[in-house]
Amino acid sequence: MLASAGYVQSLARGLSVITAFGAEHPEMTLAEVARATGLSRAAARRVLHTLVQLGYVSTEGKTFALTPRVLELGFSYLSSIELPELAQPHLERLAAQVHESASVSVLDGEEIVYVARVPTSRIMTVSISIGTRFPAYATSMGHVLLAGLTAPEREDYLRRLHPEPLGPGTVASAGELRAELDTVAGQGWAIVDQELEAGLRSIAAPIRDREGRTVAAVNISTHASRVTVEHLRRELLPRLLDTARAIEADLRHH
């Protein structure tokens, strides 16, 4: 990518180091950070030492890890938008009605990011909290958010897609997902059956702004052992759509 005149290389390097850490790499050595970011060892060392001094990274021996202070970066974003605060009471009402977990997420690149959530039971092996990310192609909210992209944006995403089999129902190809997104765009909601993880079923609907653009998605997640796909569609979808419309109304007023 060509840098613009206002491009700050040191900031870009710092962010690349922060985002190199994750669930698969919670701790890394200097060499591993350099390899993950494409930086030289000298550049990676300078960035890491700066982040350590600022409190965003800790070090023990030869390994480095993020500190909880990194959460401040995400909280700064969440506090700058009204959606989580507006959506929370609606999610609480929905979860109480259906006795299942309800969430709101936004699209960030190729992933969804949870910005509001009301859990009622743990149905995944991975715990979900605000800021949790999942691949958009394997989630009901991801399907809704991808379906809300413009045609060029959606095709650009599909060209880069190489889905991994995360669950027994994960889409196998870009072509399969393209057909699904066309369906979702037409009907205005999405059901995912064990695509992200075995046993997990969910249904999602878009949250649109006053111009009709999809800005977020709301979902209900259930366990396949107690809720059928037909029950999702017949019993839970109407309540989910009502919740989406209520959140949209609050967004318009604000």
Short mmCIF file of the C-alpha atoms (twelve columns), coordinates in Angstrom:
data_MODEL
# 
_entry.id   MODEL 
# 
loop_
_atom_site.group_PDB 
_atom_site.id 
_atom_site.type_symbol 
_atom_site.label_atom_id 
_atom_site.label_alt_id 
_atom_site.label_comp_id 
_atom_site.label_asym_id 
_atom_site.label_seq_id 
_atom_site.Cartn_x 
_atom_site.Cartn_y 
_atom_site.Cartn_z 
_atom_site.pdbx_PDB_model_num 
ATOM 1   C CA . MET A 1   0.000   0.000   0.000  1 
ATOM 2   C CA . LEU A 2   1.361   3.428   -0.957 1 
ATOM 3   C CA . ALA A 3   1.666   5.815   1.963  1 
ATOM 4   C CA . SER A 4   0.042   9.252   1.720  1 
ATOM 5   C CA . ALA A 5   1.791   12.473  2.649  1 
ATOM 6   C CA . GLY A 6   0.267   12.359  6.124  1 
ATOM 7   C CA . TYR A 7   1.166   8.737   6.780  1 
ATOM 8   C CA . VAL A 8   2.879   8.228   10.179 1 
ATOM 9   C CA . GLN A 9   5.061   5.140   9.833  1 
ATOM 10  C CA . SER A 10  5.885   4.824   13.529 1 
ATOM 11  C CA . LEU A 11  2.189   4.788   14.432 1 
ATOM 12  C CA . ALA A 12  1.500   2.159   11.775 1 
ATOM 13  C CA . ARG A 13  4.308   0.021   13.146 1 
ATOM 14  C CA . GLY A 14  2.996   0.310   16.685 1 
ATOM 15  C CA . LEU A 15  -0.489  -0.744  15.645 1 
ATOM 16  C CA . SER A 16  0.870   -3.652  13.603 1 
ATOM 17  C CA . VAL A 17  2.713   -4.936  16.667 1 
ATOM 18  C CA . ILE A 18  -0.381  -4.639  18.891 1 
ATOM 19  C CA . THR A 19  -2.601  -6.452  16.389 1 
ATOM 20  C CA . ALA A 20  -0.013  -9.220  15.898 1 
ATOM 21  C CA . PHE A 21  -0.894  -10.553 19.355 1 
ATOM 22  C CA . GLY A 22  -4.042  -12.633 19.698 1 
ATOM 23  C CA . ALA A 23  -5.567  -15.849 20.962 1 
ATOM 24  C CA . GLU A 24  -3.094  -17.937 18.972 1 
ATOM 25  C CA . HIS A 25  -0.123  -15.749 19.943 1 
ATOM 26  C CA . PRO A 26  -0.745  -14.279 23.420 1 
ATOM 27  C CA . GLU A 27  3.000   -14.135 24.060 1 
ATOM 28  C CA . MET A 28  5.803   -13.670 21.554 1 
ATOM 29  C CA . THR A 29  9.534   -13.175 21.492 1 
ATOM 30  C CA . LEU A 30  11.168  -10.287 19.652 1 
ATOM 31  C CA . ALA A 31  11.953  -12.562 16.720 1 
ATOM 32  C CA . GLU A 32  8.358   -13.767 16.539 1 
ATOM 33  C CA . VAL A 33  7.011   -10.214 16.606 1 
ATOM 34  C CA . ALA A 34  9.386   -9.195  13.831 1 
ATOM 35  C CA . ARG A 35  8.322   -12.193 11.751 1 
ATOM 36  C CA . ALA A 36  4.603   -11.613 12.344 1 
ATOM 37  C CA . THR A 37  4.746   -7.927  11.428 1 
ATOM 38  C CA . GLY A 38  7.399   -7.960  8.715  1 
ATOM 39  C CA . LEU A 39  9.483   -5.456  10.669 1 
ATOM 40  C CA . SER A 40  13.209  -5.715  11.169 1 
ATOM 41  C CA . ARG A 41  14.325  -6.902  14.591 1 
ATOM 42  C CA . ALA A 42  15.657  -3.413  15.330 1 
ATOM 43  C CA . ALA A 43  12.359  -1.746  14.404 1 
ATOM 44  C CA . ALA A 44  10.322  -4.334  16.322 1 
ATOM 45  C CA . ARG A 45  12.553  -3.831  19.370 1 
ATOM 46  C CA . ARG A 46  12.011  -0.049  19.323 1 
ATOM 47  C CA . VAL A 47  8.250   -0.426  19.001 1 
ATOM 48  C CA . LEU A 48  8.037   -3.030  21.755 1 
ATOM 49  C CA . HIS A 49  10.138  -0.971  24.146 1 
ATOM 50  C CA . THR A 50  7.937   2.067   23.455 1 
ATOM 51  C CA . LEU A 51  4.770   0.060   24.100 1 
ATOM 52  C CA . VAL A 52  6.276   -1.309  27.305 1 
ATOM 53  C CA . GLN A 53  7.026   2.223   28.531 1 
ATOM 54  C CA . LEU A 54  3.467   3.317   27.651 1 
ATOM 55  C CA . GLY A 55  2.016   0.347   29.529 1 
ATOM 56  C CA . TYR A 56  0.419   -1.439  26.578 1 
ATOM 57  C CA . VAL A 57  2.901   -4.332  26.563 1 
ATOM 58  C CA . SER A 58  4.582   -6.234  29.381 1 
ATOM 59  C CA . THR A 59  7.780   -8.229  29.171 1 
ATOM 60  C CA . GLU A 60  9.155   -11.149 31.141 1 
ATOM 61  C CA . GLY A 61  12.476  -12.585 30.129 1 
ATOM 62  C CA . LYS A 62  12.478  -12.837 26.345 1 
ATOM 63  C CA . THR A 63  8.718   -12.795 25.820 1 
ATOM 64  C CA . PHE A 64  6.256   -9.935  25.369 1 
ATOM 65  C CA . ALA A 65  2.490   -9.805  25.931 1 
ATOM 66  C CA . LEU A 66  -0.281  -7.220  25.771 1 
ATOM 67  C CA . THR A 67  -1.531  -5.685  29.004 1 
ATOM 68  C CA . PRO A 68  -5.153  -4.886  29.917 1 
ATOM 69  C CA . ARG A 69  -4.440  -1.242  29.090 1 
ATOM 70  C CA . VAL A 70  -4.878  -2.138  25.414 1 
ATOM 71  C CA . LEU A 71  -8.603  -2.422  26.188 1 
ATOM 72  C CA . GLU A 72  -8.651  1.358   26.554 1 
ATOM 73  C CA . LEU A 73  -8.235  1.625   22.787 1 
ATOM 74  C CA . GLY A 74  -11.399 -0.401  22.230 1 
ATOM 75  C CA . PHE A 75  -13.288 1.376   24.987 1 
ATOM 76  C CA . SER A 76  -12.426 4.701   23.365 1 
ATOM 77  C CA . TYR A 77  -14.214 3.515   20.237 1 
ATOM 78  C CA . LEU A 78  -17.194 2.118   22.125 1 
ATOM 79  C CA . SER A 79  -17.612 5.302   24.127 1 
ATOM 80  C CA . SER A 80  -17.594 7.354   20.927 1 
ATOM 81  C CA . ILE A 81  -20.630 5.595   19.469 1 
ATOM 82  C CA . GLU A 82  -24.159 5.419   20.817 1 
ATOM 83  C CA . LEU A 83  -25.086 1.983   19.499 1 
ATOM 84  C CA . PRO A 84  -24.033 -0.214  22.478 1 
ATOM 85  C CA . GLU A 85  -25.794 2.011   25.015 1 
ATOM 86  C CA . LEU A 86  -28.922 2.251   22.877 1 
ATOM 87  C CA . ALA A 87  -29.020 -1.463  22.092 1 
ATOM 88  C CA . GLN A 88  -28.427 -2.825  25.596 1 
ATOM 89  C CA . PRO A 89  -31.956 -2.415  27.039 1 
ATOM 90  C CA . HIS A 90  -33.458 -3.889  23.876 1 
ATOM 91  C CA . LEU A 91  -31.113 -6.895  24.122 1 
ATOM 92  C CA . GLU A 92  -32.046 -7.371  27.772 1 
ATOM 93  C CA . ARG A 93  -35.728 -7.368  26.848 1 
ATOM 94  C CA . LEU A 94  -35.195 -9.788  23.964 1 
ATOM 95  C CA . ALA A 95  -33.090 -12.205 26.038 1 
ATOM 96  C CA . ALA A 96  -35.751 -12.214 28.762 1 
ATOM 97  C CA . GLN A 97  -38.469 -12.971 26.199 1 
ATOM 98  C CA . VAL A 98  -36.739 -15.826 24.377 1 
ATOM 99  C CA . HIS A 99  -34.490 -17.111 27.213 1 
ATOM 100 C CA . GLU A 100 -31.493 -17.145 24.879 1 
ATOM 101 C CA . SER A 101 -28.394 -14.989 24.489 1 
ATOM 102 C CA . ALA A 102 -28.703 -11.830 22.389 1 
ATOM 103 C CA . SER A 103 -25.914 -9.726  20.882 1 
ATOM 104 C CA . VAL A 104 -25.097 -6.813  18.600 1 
ATOM 105 C CA . SER A 105 -21.984 -6.640  16.444 1 
ATOM 106 C CA . VAL A 106 -20.413 -4.480  13.751 1 
ATOM 107 C CA . LEU A 107 -18.238 -5.410  10.783 1 
ATOM 108 C CA . ASP A 108 -14.526 -4.664  11.026 1 
ATOM 109 C CA . GLY A 109 -12.708 -5.795  7.910  1 
ATOM 110 C CA . GLU A 110 -13.322 -9.520  7.555  1 
ATOM 111 C CA . GLU A 111 -14.526 -10.037 11.121 1 
ATOM 112 C CA . ILE A 112 -17.493 -9.175  13.279 1 
ATOM 113 C CA . VAL A 113 -16.845 -7.450  16.600 1 
ATOM 114 C CA . TYR A 114 -19.270 -7.758  19.511 1 
ATOM 115 C CA . VAL A 115 -20.258 -4.323  20.870 1 
ATOM 116 C CA . ALA A 116 -23.221 -5.299  23.087 1 
ATOM 117 C CA . ARG A 117 -24.364 -8.606  24.562 1 
ATOM 118 C CA . VAL A 118 -26.735 -10.196 27.081 1 
ATOM 119 C CA . PRO A 119 -25.754 -13.828 27.769 1 
ATOM 120 C CA . THR A 120 -28.217 -16.251 29.335 1 
ATOM 121 C CA . SER A 121 -26.205 -19.454 29.060 1 
ATOM 122 C CA . ARG A 122 -22.846 -20.541 27.756 1 
ATOM 123 C CA . ILE A 123 -23.303 -22.392 24.484 1 
ATOM 124 C CA . MET A 124 -19.814 -22.006 22.991 1 
ATOM 125 C CA . THR A 125 -16.485 -23.410 24.091 1 
ATOM 126 C CA . VAL A 126 -15.074 -19.893 23.608 1 
ATOM 127 C CA . SER A 127 -16.503 -17.278 25.957 1 
ATOM 128 C CA . ILE A 128 -17.927 -14.176 24.264 1 
ATOM 129 C CA . SER A 129 -17.524 -10.667 25.650 1 
ATOM 130 C CA . ILE A 130 -17.493 -7.133  24.295 1 
ATOM 131 C CA . GLY A 131 -14.704 -6.937  21.721 1 
ATOM 132 C CA . THR A 132 -14.776 -10.643 20.812 1 
ATOM 133 C CA . ARG A 133 -14.141 -11.227 17.110 1 
ATOM 134 C CA . PHE A 134 -15.213 -14.020 14.768 1 
ATOM 135 C CA . PRO A 135 -14.842 -14.545 11.013 1 
ATOM 136 C CA . ALA A 136 -17.820 -12.928 9.294  1 
ATOM 137 C CA . TYR A 137 -18.313 -15.850 6.888  1 
ATOM 138 C CA . ALA A 138 -19.178 -18.267 9.724  1 
ATOM 139 C CA . THR A 139 -21.684 -16.216 11.734 1 
ATOM 140 C CA . SER A 140 -25.288 -15.120 11.276 1 
ATOM 141 C CA . MET A 141 -24.433 -11.508 12.101 1 
ATOM 142 C CA . GLY A 142 -21.536 -11.700 9.660  1 
ATOM 143 C CA . HIS A 143 -23.866 -12.885 6.897  1 
ATOM 144 C CA . VAL A 144 -26.229 -9.986  7.590  1 
ATOM 145 C CA . LEU A 145 -23.418 -7.444  7.651  1 
ATOM 146 C CA . LEU A 146 -21.796 -8.813  4.481  1 
ATOM 147 C CA . ALA A 147 -25.161 -8.848  2.719  1 
ATOM 148 C CA . GLY A 148 -25.477 -5.157  3.596  1 
ATOM 149 C CA . LEU A 149 -22.289 -4.201  1.764  1 
ATOM 150 C CA . THR A 150 -22.394 -2.613  -1.657 1 
ATOM 151 C CA . ALA A 151 -22.020 -5.062  -4.557 1 
ATOM 152 C CA . PRO A 152 -18.359 -4.064  -5.237 1 
ATOM 153 C CA . GLU A 153 -17.480 -4.330  -1.532 1 
ATOM 154 C CA . ARG A 154 -19.091 -7.740  -1.275 1 
ATOM 155 C CA . GLU A 155 -17.315 -9.041  -4.359 1 
ATOM 156 C CA . ASP A 156 -13.990 -7.735  -3.091 1 
ATOM 157 C CA . TYR A 157 -14.538 -9.639  0.153  1 
ATOM 158 C CA . LEU A 158 -15.516 -12.828 -1.674 1 
ATOM 159 C CA . ARG A 159 -12.453 -12.654 -3.936 1 
ATOM 160 C CA . ARG A 160 -10.228 -12.707 -0.861 1 
ATOM 161 C CA . LEU A 161 -12.207 -15.378 0.991  1 
ATOM 162 C CA . HIS A 162 -10.590 -18.690 1.919  1 
ATOM 163 C CA . PRO A 163 -12.989 -20.201 4.476  1 
ATOM 164 C CA . GLU A 164 -11.710 -22.629 7.069  1 
ATOM 165 C CA . PRO A 165 -13.982 -25.436 8.334  1 
ATOM 166 C CA . LEU A 166 -14.770 -24.118 11.819 1 
ATOM 167 C CA . GLY A 167 -17.909 -26.216 12.327 1 
ATOM 168 C CA . PRO A 168 -19.783 -28.977 10.495 1 
ATOM 169 C CA . GLY A 169 -21.870 -26.430 8.574  1 
ATOM 170 C CA . THR A 170 -19.201 -23.890 7.598  1 
ATOM 171 C CA . VAL A 171 -19.522 -22.587 4.048  1 
ATOM 172 C CA . ALA A 172 -17.051 -24.381 1.810  1 
ATOM 173 C CA . SER A 173 -16.424 -21.747 -0.848 1 
ATOM 174 C CA . ALA A 174 -16.890 -18.146 -1.904 1 
ATOM 175 C CA . GLY A 175 -19.530 -19.283 -4.371 1 
ATOM 176 C CA . GLU A 176 -21.570 -20.938 -1.646 1 
ATOM 177 C CA . LEU A 177 -21.361 -17.832 0.518  1 
ATOM 178 C CA . ARG A 178 -22.277 -15.572 -2.418 1 
ATOM 179 C CA . ALA A 179 -25.513 -17.501 -2.918 1 
ATOM 180 C CA . GLU A 180 -26.271 -17.318 0.798  1 
ATOM 181 C CA . LEU A 181 -25.647 -13.567 0.926  1 
ATOM 182 C CA . ASP A 182 -27.985 -13.026 -2.030 1 
ATOM 183 C CA . THR A 183 -30.678 -14.876 -0.086 1 
ATOM 184 C CA . VAL A 184 -29.996 -12.912 3.088  1 
ATOM 185 C CA . ALA A 185 -30.084 -9.597  1.233  1 
ATOM 186 C CA . GLY A 186 -33.456 -10.519 -0.225 1 
ATOM 187 C CA . GLN A 187 -35.157 -11.785 2.941  1 
ATOM 188 C CA . GLY A 188 -33.560 -9.429  5.455  1 
ATOM 189 C CA . TRP A 189 -32.294 -11.974 7.985  1 
ATOM 190 C CA . ALA A 190 -29.858 -14.893 8.269  1 
ATOM 191 C CA . ILE A 191 -29.763 -18.270 9.989  1 
ATOM 192 C CA . VAL A 192 -26.479 -20.067 10.585 1 
ATOM 193 C CA . ASP A 193 -26.590 -23.729 11.581 1 
ATOM 194 C CA . GLN A 194 -23.380 -24.957 13.239 1 
ATOM 195 C CA . GLU A 195 -21.060 -22.993 10.950 1 
ATOM 196 C CA . LEU A 196 -18.945 -21.372 13.657 1 
ATOM 197 C CA . GLU A 197 -19.020 -24.285 16.083 1 
ATOM 198 C CA . ALA A 198 -20.764 -27.644 16.415 1 
ATOM 199 C CA . GLY A 199 -24.012 -27.292 18.332 1 
ATOM 200 C CA . LEU A 200 -24.378 -23.541 17.799 1 
ATOM 201 C CA . ARG A 201 -27.349 -22.132 15.895 1 
ATOM 202 C CA . SER A 202 -28.108 -18.444 15.542 1 
ATOM 203 C CA . ILE A 203 -30.377 -16.048 13.724 1 
ATOM 204 C CA . ALA A 204 -29.548 -12.408 12.913 1 
ATOM 205 C CA . ALA A 205 -31.169 -9.307  11.463 1 
ATOM 206 C CA . PRO A 206 -29.671 -6.032  10.240 1 
ATOM 207 C CA . ILE A 207 -29.746 -2.714  12.084 1 
ATOM 208 C CA . ARG A 208 -29.985 0.104   9.538  1 
ATOM 209 C CA . ASP A 209 -29.437 3.842   9.818  1 
ATOM 210 C CA . ARG A 210 -31.851 6.457   8.530  1 
ATOM 211 C CA . GLU A 211 -30.330 6.185   5.040  1 
ATOM 212 C CA . GLY A 212 -31.041 2.463   4.983  1 
ATOM 213 C CA . ARG A 213 -27.407 1.387   5.325  1 
ATOM 214 C CA . THR A 214 -26.646 -1.680  7.444  1 
ATOM 215 C CA . VAL A 215 -24.517 -0.399  10.328 1 
ATOM 216 C CA . ALA A 216 -24.778 -3.358  12.723 1 
ATOM 217 C CA . ALA A 217 -26.488 -6.693  13.279 1 
ATOM 218 C CA . VAL A 218 -28.459 -8.182  16.166 1 
ATOM 219 C CA . ASN A 219 -28.742 -11.901 16.820 1 
ATOM 220 C CA . ILE A 220 -30.099 -14.643 19.037 1 
ATOM 221 C CA . SER A 221 -27.799 -17.607 19.635 1 
ATOM 222 C CA . THR A 222 -29.053 -21.028 20.714 1 
ATOM 223 C CA . HIS A 223 -27.931 -24.618 21.118 1 
ATOM 224 C CA . ALA A 224 -28.888 -27.091 18.408 1 
ATOM 225 C CA . SER A 225 -29.874 -29.711 20.989 1 
ATOM 226 C CA . ARG A 226 -32.814 -27.636 22.234 1 
ATOM 227 C CA . VAL A 227 -33.797 -25.314 19.366 1 
ATOM 228 C CA . THR A 228 -34.525 -26.400 15.796 1 
ATOM 229 C CA . VAL A 229 -33.955 -24.258 12.727 1 
ATOM 230 C CA . GLU A 230 -37.720 -24.169 12.192 1 
ATOM 231 C CA . HIS A 231 -38.246 -22.883 15.739 1 
ATOM 232 C CA . LEU A 232 -35.681 -20.154 15.086 1 
ATOM 233 C CA . ARG A 233 -37.566 -19.085 11.993 1 
ATOM 234 C CA . ARG A 234 -41.106 -19.411 13.281 1 
ATOM 235 C CA . GLU A 235 -40.855 -18.345 16.944 1 
ATOM 236 C CA . LEU A 236 -37.692 -16.290 17.424 1 
ATOM 237 C CA . LEU A 237 -37.410 -14.372 14.142 1 
ATOM 238 C CA . PRO A 238 -40.475 -12.142 14.739 1 
ATOM 239 C CA . ARG A 239 -39.134 -11.039 18.132 1 
ATOM 240 C CA . LEU A 240 -35.683 -10.477 16.655 1 
ATOM 241 C CA . LEU A 241 -37.065 -8.293  13.852 1 
ATOM 242 C CA . ASP A 242 -39.078 -6.291  16.390 1 
ATOM 243 C CA . THR A 243 -35.885 -5.711  18.387 1 
ATOM 244 C CA . ALA A 244 -33.963 -4.604  15.294 1 
ATOM 245 C CA . ARG A 245 -36.697 -2.097  14.428 1 
ATOM 246 C CA . ALA A 246 -36.739 -0.769  17.996 1 
ATOM 247 C CA . ILE A 247 -32.970 -0.218  17.973 1 
ATOM 248 C CA . GLU A 248 -33.249 1.487   14.580 1 
ATOM 249 C CA . ALA A 249 -35.920 3.825   15.938 1 
ATOM 250 C CA . ASP A 250 -33.667 4.832   18.839 1 
ATOM 251 C CA . LEU A 251 -30.759 5.410   16.449 1 
ATOM 252 C CA . ARG A 252 -32.895 7.710   14.292 1 
ATOM 253 C CA . HIS A 253 -33.935 9.749   17.327 1 
ATOM 254 C CA . HIS A 254 -30.304 10.206  18.310 1 
# 
